[in-house]
mmCIF file of C-alpha atoms in Angstrom:
data_model
loop_
_atom_site.group_PDB
_atom_site.id
_atom_site.type_symbol
_atom_site.label_atom_id
_atom_site.label_comp_id
_atom_site.label_asym_id
_atom_site.label_seq_id
_atom_site.Cartn_x
_atom_site.Cartn_y
_atom_site.Cartn_z
ATOM 1 C CA MET C 1 13.804 -32.602 -0.111
ATOM 2 C CA LYS C 2 12.142 -33.404 -3.402
ATOM 3 C CA VAL C 3 10.057 -30.668 -4.583
ATOM 4 C CA LEU C 4 7.556 -30.405 -7.187
ATOM 5 C CA ALA C 5 6.686 -27.053 -8.831
ATOM 6 C CA ILE C 6 3.570 -26.303 -10.804
ATOM 7 C CA ASP C 7 2.821 -23.127 -12.981
ATOM 8 C CA THR C 8 -0.263 -22.707 -15.144
ATOM 9 C CA SER C 9 -1.047 -19.305 -14.205
ATOM 10 C CA ASN C 10 -0.760 -18.340 -17.883
ATOM 11 C CA TYR C 11 -0.095 -19.678 -21.415
ATOM 12 C CA THR C 12 2.926 -20.990 -20.108
ATOM 13 C CA LEU C 13 2.454 -24.549 -18.311
ATOM 14 C CA GLY C 14 5.703 -25.601 -16.590
ATOM 15 C CA VAL C 15 6.492 -28.183 -13.934
ATOM 16 C CA SER C 16 9.820 -28.882 -12.633
ATOM 17 C CA LEU C 17 11.370 -31.334 -10.019
ATOM 18 C CA LEU C 18 14.003 -30.223 -7.396
ATOM 19 C CA ASP C 19 15.892 -32.493 -5.129
ATOM 20 C CA GLY C 20 16.994 -29.452 -2.759
ATOM 21 C CA GLU C 21 18.550 -26.495 -4.668
ATOM 22 C CA VAL C 22 19.598 -29.196 -7.639
ATOM 23 C CA VAL C 23 17.067 -29.002 -10.751
ATOM 24 C CA VAL C 24 16.676 -32.592 -11.345
ATOM 25 C CA GLY C 25 13.923 -31.792 -14.283
ATOM 26 C CA GLU C 26 11.820 -29.471 -15.844
ATOM 27 C CA CYS C 27 9.151 -29.301 -18.449
ATOM 28 C CA ILE C 28 8.117 -25.770 -20.299
ATOM 29 C CA THR C 29 5.509 -25.316 -23.059
ATOM 30 C CA ASN C 30 4.153 -21.759 -24.209
ATOM 31 C CA ILE C 31 1.032 -22.587 -26.144
ATOM 32 C CA LYS C 32 -2.680 -22.059 -25.992
ATOM 33 C CA LYS C 33 -3.911 -25.410 -25.103
ATOM 34 C CA ASN C 34 -6.004 -26.722 -22.412
ATOM 35 C CA HIS C 35 -4.081 -27.006 -19.068
ATOM 36 C CA ALA C 36 -6.337 -28.813 -17.427
ATOM 37 C CA VAL C 37 -5.765 -31.945 -19.775
ATOM 38 C CA ARG C 38 -2.255 -31.367 -20.304
ATOM 39 C CA LEU C 39 -1.254 -30.878 -16.531
ATOM 40 C CA MET C 40 -1.427 -34.124 -15.102
ATOM 41 C CA PRO C 41 0.592 -36.139 -17.814
ATOM 42 C CA SER C 42 3.050 -33.496 -17.822
ATOM 43 C CA ILE C 43 3.832 -34.147 -14.035
ATOM 44 C CA GLU C 44 3.579 -38.005 -14.887
ATOM 45 C CA MET C 45 6.069 -37.883 -17.646
ATOM 46 C CA LEU C 46 8.466 -35.644 -15.640
ATOM 47 C CA LEU C 47 8.474 -37.746 -12.718
ATOM 48 C CA GLN C 48 8.993 -40.896 -14.869
ATOM 49 C CA GLN C 49 11.704 -39.225 -16.835
ATOM 50 C CA CYS C 50 13.469 -38.652 -13.309
ATOM 51 C CA ASP C 51 12.739 -41.895 -11.810
ATOM 52 C CA VAL C 52 10.750 -40.319 -9.113
ATOM 53 C CA LYS C 53 7.691 -41.886 -7.653
ATOM 54 C CA ALA C 54 4.819 -39.438 -6.421
ATOM 55 C CA LYS C 55 5.195 -41.159 -2.747
ATOM 56 C CA ASP C 56 8.806 -39.850 -2.964
ATOM 57 C CA LEU C 57 7.761 -36.080 -3.122
ATOM 58 C CA ASN C 58 8.362 -34.097 0.063
ATOM 59 C CA LYS C 59 6.565 -30.688 -0.910
ATOM 60 C CA ILE C 60 4.443 -28.962 -3.548
ATOM 61 C CA VAL C 61 5.212 -25.566 -4.600
ATOM 62 C CA VAL C 62 2.743 -23.985 -7.146
ATOM 63 C CA ALA C 63 2.481 -20.510 -8.776
ATOM 64 C CA GLN C 64 -0.427 -18.875 -6.875
ATOM 65 C CA GLY C 65 -1.392 -15.814 -9.327
ATOM 66 C CA PRO C 66 -2.003 -13.391 -10.648
ATOM 67 C CA GLY C 67 -2.962 -14.552 -14.225
ATOM 68 C CA SER C 68 -5.553 -16.109 -15.941
ATOM 69 C CA TYR C 69 -8.254 -16.976 -13.673
ATOM 70 C CA THR C 70 -8.654 -20.324 -15.168
ATOM 71 C CA GLY C 71 -5.081 -21.111 -15.480
ATOM 72 C CA VAL C 72 -4.241 -20.150 -11.802
ATOM 73 C CA ARG C 73 -7.350 -22.362 -10.549
ATOM 74 C CA ILE C 74 -5.884 -25.201 -12.568
ATOM 75 C CA GLY C 75 -2.776 -25.255 -10.896
ATOM 76 C CA VAL C 76 -3.912 -24.314 -7.211
ATOM 77 C CA THR C 77 -6.537 -27.080 -7.247
ATOM 78 C CA THR C 78 -4.025 -29.866 -8.701
ATOM 79 C CA ALA C 79 -1.524 -28.705 -6.327
ATOM 80 C CA LYS C 80 -3.971 -28.900 -3.180
ATOM 81 C CA THR C 81 -5.049 -32.160 -4.248
ATOM 82 C CA LEU C 82 -1.384 -33.718 -4.554
ATOM 83 C CA ALA C 83 -0.178 -32.110 -1.252
ATOM 84 C CA TRP C 84 -3.339 -33.427 0.579
ATOM 85 C CA SER C 85 -3.581 -36.978 -0.976
ATOM 86 C CA LEU C 86 0.261 -37.178 -0.197
ATOM 87 C CA GLN C 87 0.203 -35.611 2.964
ATOM 88 C CA ILE C 88 3.000 -33.225 2.283
ATOM 89 C CA PRO C 89 3.437 -29.649 2.791
ATOM 90 C CA LEU C 90 2.098 -26.808 0.116
ATOM 91 C CA SER C 91 3.820 -23.265 -0.261
ATOM 92 C CA GLY C 92 2.517 -20.848 -2.958
ATOM 93 C CA VAL C 93 4.570 -18.114 -4.742
ATOM 94 C CA SER C 94 3.508 -15.120 -6.908
ATOM 95 C CA SER C 95 3.236 -15.780 -10.392
ATOM 96 C CA LEU C 96 4.841 -12.398 -10.904
ATOM 97 C CA ALA C 97 7.935 -13.163 -8.367
ATOM 98 C CA VAL C 98 8.508 -16.389 -10.392
ATOM 99 C CA LEU C 99 8.881 -14.387 -13.844
ATOM 100 C CA ALA C 100 10.815 -11.602 -11.990
ATOM 101 C CA ALA C 101 13.487 -14.558 -10.948
ATOM 102 C CA ASN C 102 14.264 -14.919 -14.600
ATOM 103 C CA GLY C 103 16.083 -11.607 -14.208
ATOM 104 C CA ARG C 104 18.837 -12.846 -11.843
ATOM 105 C CA GLY C 105 21.881 -10.530 -12.253
ATOM 106 C CA PHE C 106 20.460 -7.503 -13.568
ATOM 107 C CA ASP C 107 21.793 -4.238 -12.301
ATOM 108 C CA GLY C 108 18.640 -2.481 -11.761
ATOM 109 C CA TYR C 109 15.036 -3.107 -10.947
ATOM 110 C CA ILE C 110 12.999 -5.965 -12.625
ATOM 111 C CA CYS C 111 9.498 -5.591 -13.917
ATOM 112 C CA PRO C 112 7.522 -8.707 -14.653
ATOM 113 C CA LEU C 113 4.401 -7.984 -16.580
ATOM 114 C CA PHE C 114 1.251 -9.805 -17.328
ATOM 115 C CA ASP C 115 -1.360 -8.372 -19.578
ATOM 116 C CA ALA C 116 -4.844 -7.674 -18.245
ATOM 117 C CA ARG C 117 -6.783 -6.137 -20.875
ATOM 118 C CA ARG C 118 -8.008 -2.708 -21.066
ATOM 119 C CA GLN C 119 -4.870 -0.982 -20.683
ATOM 120 C CA GLN C 120 -4.360 -2.578 -17.632
ATOM 121 C CA VAL C 121 -1.331 -4.859 -16.336
ATOM 122 C CA PHE C 122 -0.435 -7.373 -13.569
ATOM 123 C CA THR C 123 2.955 -6.198 -12.599
ATOM 124 C CA GLY C 124 5.182 -5.558 -9.641
ATOM 125 C CA LEU C 125 8.850 -4.105 -9.054
ATOM 126 C CA TYR C 126 11.885 -6.487 -7.844
ATOM 127 C CA THR C 127 15.417 -6.766 -7.355
ATOM 128 C CA TYR C 128 17.587 -9.535 -7.458
ATOM 129 C CA GLY C 129 20.914 -9.539 -5.533
ATOM 130 C CA GLN C 130 21.705 -12.686 -3.480
ATOM 131 C CA THR C 131 17.884 -13.162 -3.204
ATOM 132 C CA LEU C 132 14.833 -11.890 -4.970
ATOM 133 C CA GLN C 133 13.643 -8.665 -3.029
ATOM 134 C CA THR C 134 10.096 -7.091 -3.537
ATOM 135 C CA VAL C 135 10.461 -3.304 -4.239
ATOM 136 C CA LYS C 136 6.801 -2.585 -4.927
ATOM 137 C CA GLN C 137 3.938 -5.472 -4.147
ATOM 138 C CA ASP C 138 2.371 -7.059 -7.179
ATOM 139 C CA ARG C 139 -0.784 -5.025 -8.310
ATOM 140 C CA LEU C 140 -3.311 -4.418 -10.888
ATOM 141 C CA ILE C 141 -2.753 -1.116 -12.537
ATOM 142 C CA LEU C 142 -3.049 0.894 -15.585
ATOM 143 C CA ILE C 143 -0.037 0.818 -17.537
ATOM 144 C CA GLN C 144 0.279 4.321 -17.666
ATOM 145 C CA ASP C 145 0.058 5.092 -13.845
ATOM 146 C CA TRP C 146 2.584 2.291 -13.319
ATOM 147 C CA LEU C 147 5.093 3.985 -15.563
ATOM 148 C CA THR C 148 4.537 7.305 -13.775
ATOM 149 C CA ALA C 149 5.104 5.608 -10.543
ATOM 150 C CA ILE C 150 8.365 3.889 -12.178
ATOM 151 C CA GLN C 151 9.668 7.170 -13.301
ATOM 152 C CA GLU C 152 10.144 8.302 -9.693
ATOM 153 C CA THR C 153 12.762 5.527 -9.262
ATOM 154 C CA ASP C 154 16.346 6.100 -10.353
ATOM 155 C CA LYS C 155 17.512 2.987 -12.045
ATOM 156 C CA ARG C 156 17.265 1.133 -15.355
ATOM 157 C CA VAL C 157 13.938 -1.242 -15.169
ATOM 158 C CA LEU C 158 14.457 -4.629 -16.952
ATOM 159 C CA PHE C 159 10.696 -5.641 -18.479
ATOM 160 C CA ILE C 160 10.280 -9.162 -18.514
ATOM 161 C CA GLY C 161 7.162 -11.374 -19.757
ATOM 162 C CA ASN C 162 5.812 -12.466 -23.073
ATOM 163 C CA ASP C 163 2.948 -9.684 -23.012
ATOM 164 C CA VAL C 164 5.771 -6.707 -22.910
ATOM 165 C CA ASN C 165 5.813 -6.471 -26.324
ATOM 166 C CA LEU C 166 2.087 -5.427 -26.244
ATOM 167 C CA HIS C 167 3.077 -2.317 -24.176
ATOM 168 C CA ARG C 168 6.505 -1.739 -25.604
ATOM 169 C CA GLU C 169 5.922 1.470 -27.340
ATOM 170 C CA THR C 170 4.218 2.876 -24.257
ATOM 171 C CA ILE C 171 7.227 1.888 -22.109
ATOM 172 C CA GLN C 172 9.524 3.319 -24.491
ATOM 173 C CA ALA C 173 7.893 6.698 -24.635
ATOM 174 C CA ALA C 174 7.701 6.946 -20.833
ATOM 175 C CA LEU C 175 11.200 5.708 -19.779
ATOM 176 C CA GLY C 176 13.550 6.163 -22.844
ATOM 177 C CA ASP C 177 16.934 4.418 -22.169
ATOM 178 C CA ARG C 178 16.108 3.412 -18.846
ATOM 179 C CA ALA C 179 13.771 0.721 -19.985
ATOM 180 C CA VAL C 180 15.322 -2.393 -20.851
ATOM 181 C CA PHE C 181 13.540 -5.324 -22.581
ATOM 182 C CA ALA C 182 14.603 -8.902 -21.654
ATOM 183 C CA GLY C 183 15.532 -11.494 -24.455
ATOM 184 C CA SER C 184 12.926 -13.572 -25.583
ATOM 185 C CA THR C 185 14.443 -16.877 -23.543
ATOM 186 C CA LEU C 186 13.495 -15.013 -20.441
ATOM 187 C CA HIS C 187 10.183 -14.150 -21.086
ATOM 188 C CA ASN C 188 8.646 -17.699 -19.989
ATOM 189 C CA PRO C 189 8.383 -18.092 -16.195
ATOM 190 C CA ARG C 190 10.625 -21.152 -15.170
ATOM 191 C CA PRO C 191 9.167 -23.941 -12.872
ATOM 192 C CA SER C 192 12.612 -24.324 -11.494
ATOM 193 C CA GLU C 193 12.785 -20.813 -10.408
ATOM 194 C CA LEU C 194 9.396 -21.356 -8.676
ATOM 195 C CA GLY C 195 10.791 -24.363 -7.150
ATOM 196 C CA LEU C 196 13.661 -22.616 -5.690
ATOM 197 C CA LEU C 197 11.766 -19.419 -4.395
ATOM 198 C CA GLY C 198 9.081 -22.268 -2.674
ATOM 199 C CA LEU C 199 11.670 -24.400 -1.429
ATOM 200 C CA HIS C 200 11.846 -22.653 1.925
ATOM 201 C CA ALA C 201 8.652 -20.505 1.591
ATOM 202 C CA GLU C 202 6.236 -20.718 4.502
ATOM 203 C CA GLU C 203 3.785 -23.751 4.212
ATOM 204 C CA ALA C 204 0.263 -23.013 3.648
ATOM 205 C CA ASP C 205 -3.051 -24.625 5.270
ATOM 206 C CA VAL C 206 -4.129 -26.919 2.042
ATOM 207 C CA HIS C 207 -7.660 -26.523 3.175
ATOM 208 C CA THR C 208 -7.803 -22.701 3.165
ATOM 209 C CA PHE C 209 -5.105 -21.769 0.435
ATOM 210 C CA VAL C 210 -6.519 -19.925 -2.689
ATOM 211 C CA PRO C 211 -5.422 -18.401 -5.530
ATOM 212 C CA ASN C 212 -4.357 -14.496 -5.513
ATOM 213 C CA TYR C 213 -6.308 -13.032 -8.732
ATOM 214 C CA LEU C 214 -5.631 -9.637 -7.640
ATOM 215 C CA ARG C 215 -9.238 -8.991 -8.864
ATOM 216 C CA LEU C 216 -12.798 -10.197 -9.122
ATOM 217 C CA ALA C 217 -13.825 -12.159 -12.240
ATOM 218 C CA GLU C 218 -16.119 -9.977 -14.283
ATOM 219 C CA ALA C 219 -19.019 -12.026 -13.471
ATOM 220 C CA GLU C 220 -18.186 -11.862 -9.873
ATOM 221 C CA ALA C 221 -18.051 -8.109 -10.027
ATOM 222 C CA THR C 222 -21.262 -7.563 -12.056
ATOM 223 C CA TRP C 223 -23.016 -10.088 -9.529
ATOM 224 C CA LEU C 224 -21.896 -7.770 -6.434
ATOM 225 C CA ALA C 225 -22.471 -4.259 -8.289
ATOM 226 C CA ASN C 226 -26.188 -5.749 -8.774
ATOM 227 C CA GLN C 227 -26.644 -6.608 -5.025
ATOM 228 C CA ASN C 228 -25.604 -2.966 -4.157
ATOM 229 C CA LYS C 229 -28.511 -1.405 -6.364
#
């Protein structure tokens, strides 16, 4: 089964091609550039380099969020369009789970983290034995409240993600030696991990599949507040 995986949910743009569980090709960049302009050329380049045509694909897997509103929307829209036009299955995977998968082999909890501004983070808690397992569901939460919840656990915690350094001092103050910080090569979510997670994931209805933002956009929240006055 040839699977194309797409992740544009944050600054990192990643696409990968898998043949079953074999990673055939992968492209990752971590730069602030327009994903809408760069995504399709990246897909085309990857397929060309791997000598695979779009009609050879058997499934599309996409990082469903949370993350950047615009980034998540670009990836999901592209994935839906490809799945519909090629008439192949589509599966979505948590963007945080994709990042947590980089902690494979860590003997403790894995905490992927995206900054959500105003001292808030998108995060969850995972373990990775034979497979990736969810300990605490993905959520949007104040960093201090999240660390208080983690303090109740009894294992070391691996913090992973490009935004971890924004909260490093707060994390260390709360958890001390129990806080472990991933190396820089692990902070980018890997689209190959996304492909593996989505390989056997439940198929979504391409027409009703939507991003998982975990919160309303500010404009939507303002509009709803105004309706309730």
